[in-house]
Amino acid sequence: MEEPDFRFLTEVDALQTLMMLADDLRAAREQERHLLRYIEAAAISARQGTVQDGPVKPQAIIGHTGLARKTIYRMLHKHGLVAEDIEGDEPA
């Protein structure tokens, strides 16, 4: 991916662009937190069991979310749905 190339006419233009990008970053981080709450709720529900198939294995949840193993195990461990947190098992 090509790096963006900014050329500003004035200092005001530069600072306004930086402020706009910082606002976008804050909004993206908030959206990430929101989505992770939903993923955690769905992972917990899946692990607790489906109506037809029973509990979904952590590895299947990992495979379908694309999240790190450590992240999923931490979510499930927090709710007592796996025996232990795998802290330190793999890099974040």
mmCIF file of C-alpha atoms in Angstrom:
data_model
loop_
_atom_site.group_PDB
_atom_site.id
_atom_site.type_symbol
_atom_site.label_atom_id
_atom_site.label_comp_id
_atom_site.label_asym_id
_atom_site.label_seq_id
_atom_site.Cartn_x
_atom_site.Cartn_y
_atom_site.Cartn_z
ATOM 1 C CA MET A 1 0.000 0.000 0.000
ATOM 2 C CA GLU A 2 1.335 3.394 -0.958
ATOM 3 C CA GLU A 3 2.032 5.891 1.842
ATOM 4 C CA PRO A 4 -0.167 8.985 1.847
ATOM 5 C CA ASP A 5 1.582 12.178 0.756
ATOM 6 C CA PHE A 6 0.425 15.300 2.563
ATOM 7 C CA ARG A 7 1.355 18.754 1.312
ATOM 8 C CA PHE A 8 -0.165 21.548 3.337
ATOM 9 C CA LEU A 9 -0.530 25.123 2.268
ATOM 10 C CA THR A 10 -0.585 26.488 5.824
ATOM 11 C CA GLU A 11 0.088 25.442 9.385
ATOM 12 C CA VAL A 12 -3.635 25.741 10.071
ATOM 13 C CA ASP A 13 -4.368 23.240 7.280
ATOM 14 C CA ALA A 14 -1.809 20.830 8.723
ATOM 15 C CA LEU A 15 -3.167 21.082 12.275
ATOM 16 C CA GLN A 16 -6.781 20.737 11.148
ATOM 17 C CA THR A 17 -5.885 17.588 9.217
ATOM 18 C CA LEU A 18 -4.070 16.155 12.236
ATOM 19 C CA MET A 19 -7.051 16.914 14.457
ATOM 20 C CA MET A 20 -9.430 15.280 11.971
ATOM 21 C CA LEU A 21 -7.252 12.151 11.748
ATOM 22 C CA ALA A 22 -6.961 11.958 15.539
ATOM 23 C CA ASP A 23 -10.767 12.152 15.803
ATOM 24 C CA ASP A 24 -11.074 9.353 13.234
ATOM 25 C CA LEU A 25 -8.623 7.233 15.234
ATOM 26 C CA ARG A 26 -10.595 7.764 18.456
ATOM 27 C CA ALA A 27 -13.801 6.759 16.674
ATOM 28 C CA ALA A 28 -12.146 3.638 15.225
ATOM 29 C CA ARG A 29 -10.897 2.600 18.665
ATOM 30 C CA GLU A 30 -14.362 3.045 20.135
ATOM 31 C CA GLN A 31 -15.848 0.977 17.324
ATOM 32 C CA GLU A 32 -13.247 -1.743 17.985
ATOM 33 C CA ARG A 33 -14.200 -1.851 21.693
ATOM 34 C CA HIS A 34 -17.879 -2.060 20.738
ATOM 35 C CA LEU A 35 -17.300 -4.914 18.273
ATOM 36 C CA LEU A 36 -15.138 -6.841 20.745
ATOM 37 C CA ARG A 37 -17.965 -6.678 23.307
ATOM 38 C CA TYR A 38 -20.296 -8.276 20.756
ATOM 39 C CA ILE A 39 -17.710 -10.900 19.774
ATOM 40 C CA GLU A 40 -17.146 -11.730 23.442
ATOM 41 C CA ALA A 41 -20.892 -12.108 24.050
ATOM 42 C CA ALA A 42 -21.256 -14.384 21.004
ATOM 43 C CA ALA A 43 -18.182 -16.454 21.968
ATOM 44 C CA ILE A 44 -19.534 -16.921 25.494
ATOM 45 C CA SER A 45 -22.926 -17.955 24.191
ATOM 46 C CA ALA A 46 -21.370 -20.391 21.693
ATOM 47 C CA ARG A 47 -19.141 -21.918 24.363
ATOM 48 C CA GLN A 48 -22.085 -22.303 26.742
ATOM 49 C CA GLY A 49 -23.766 -24.422 24.108
ATOM 50 C CA THR A 50 -25.994 -24.378 21.091
ATOM 51 C CA VAL A 51 -29.476 -25.859 21.071
ATOM 52 C CA GLN A 52 -28.640 -28.663 18.619
ATOM 53 C CA ASP A 53 -24.899 -29.233 18.947
ATOM 54 C CA GLY A 54 -23.911 -28.322 22.500
ATOM 55 C CA PRO A 55 -20.824 -26.294 23.407
ATOM 56 C CA VAL A 56 -18.653 -24.899 20.613
ATOM 57 C CA LYS A 57 -14.953 -25.668 21.069
ATOM 58 C CA PRO A 58 -12.631 -22.701 21.647
ATOM 59 C CA GLN A 59 -10.590 -23.626 18.567
ATOM 60 C CA ALA A 60 -13.682 -23.326 16.362
ATOM 61 C CA ILE A 61 -14.439 -19.905 17.846
ATOM 62 C CA ILE A 62 -10.837 -18.855 17.188
ATOM 63 C CA GLY A 63 -10.995 -20.111 13.622
ATOM 64 C CA HIS A 64 -14.225 -18.314 12.822
ATOM 65 C CA THR A 65 -13.357 -14.984 14.440
ATOM 66 C CA GLY A 66 -9.751 -14.759 13.297
ATOM 67 C CA LEU A 67 -8.812 -13.400 16.717
ATOM 68 C CA ALA A 68 -5.723 -14.513 18.573
ATOM 69 C CA ARG A 69 -6.011 -17.686 20.623
ATOM 70 C CA LYS A 70 -4.945 -15.736 23.702
ATOM 71 C CA THR A 71 -7.778 -13.213 23.196
ATOM 72 C CA ILE A 72 -10.496 -15.878 22.931
ATOM 73 C CA TYR A 73 -9.192 -17.888 25.882
ATOM 74 C CA ARG A 74 -9.025 -14.734 28.002
ATOM 75 C CA MET A 75 -12.661 -13.925 27.131
ATOM 76 C CA LEU A 76 -13.826 -17.448 27.939
ATOM 77 C CA HIS A 77 -11.712 -17.782 31.081
ATOM 78 C CA LYS A 78 -13.111 -14.527 32.456
ATOM 79 C CA HIS A 79 -16.537 -16.217 32.458
ATOM 80 C CA GLY A 80 -15.368 -19.608 33.721
ATOM 81 C CA LEU A 81 -15.856 -21.350 30.369
ATOM 82 C CA VAL A 82 -12.312 -22.720 30.027
ATOM 83 C CA ALA A 83 -10.122 -24.143 32.751
ATOM 84 C CA GLU A 84 -7.373 -21.559 32.493
ATOM 85 C CA ASP A 85 -6.266 -18.383 30.821
ATOM 86 C CA ILE A 86 -3.367 -19.005 28.471
ATOM 87 C CA GLU A 87 -1.526 -15.818 29.434
ATOM 88 C CA GLY A 88 1.910 -15.815 27.926
ATOM 89 C CA ASP A 89 1.118 -18.696 25.552
ATOM 90 C CA GLU A 90 1.608 -16.569 22.456
ATOM 91 C CA PRO A 91 2.489 -12.963 21.719
ATOM 92 C CA ALA A 92 -0.390 -10.478 21.758
#
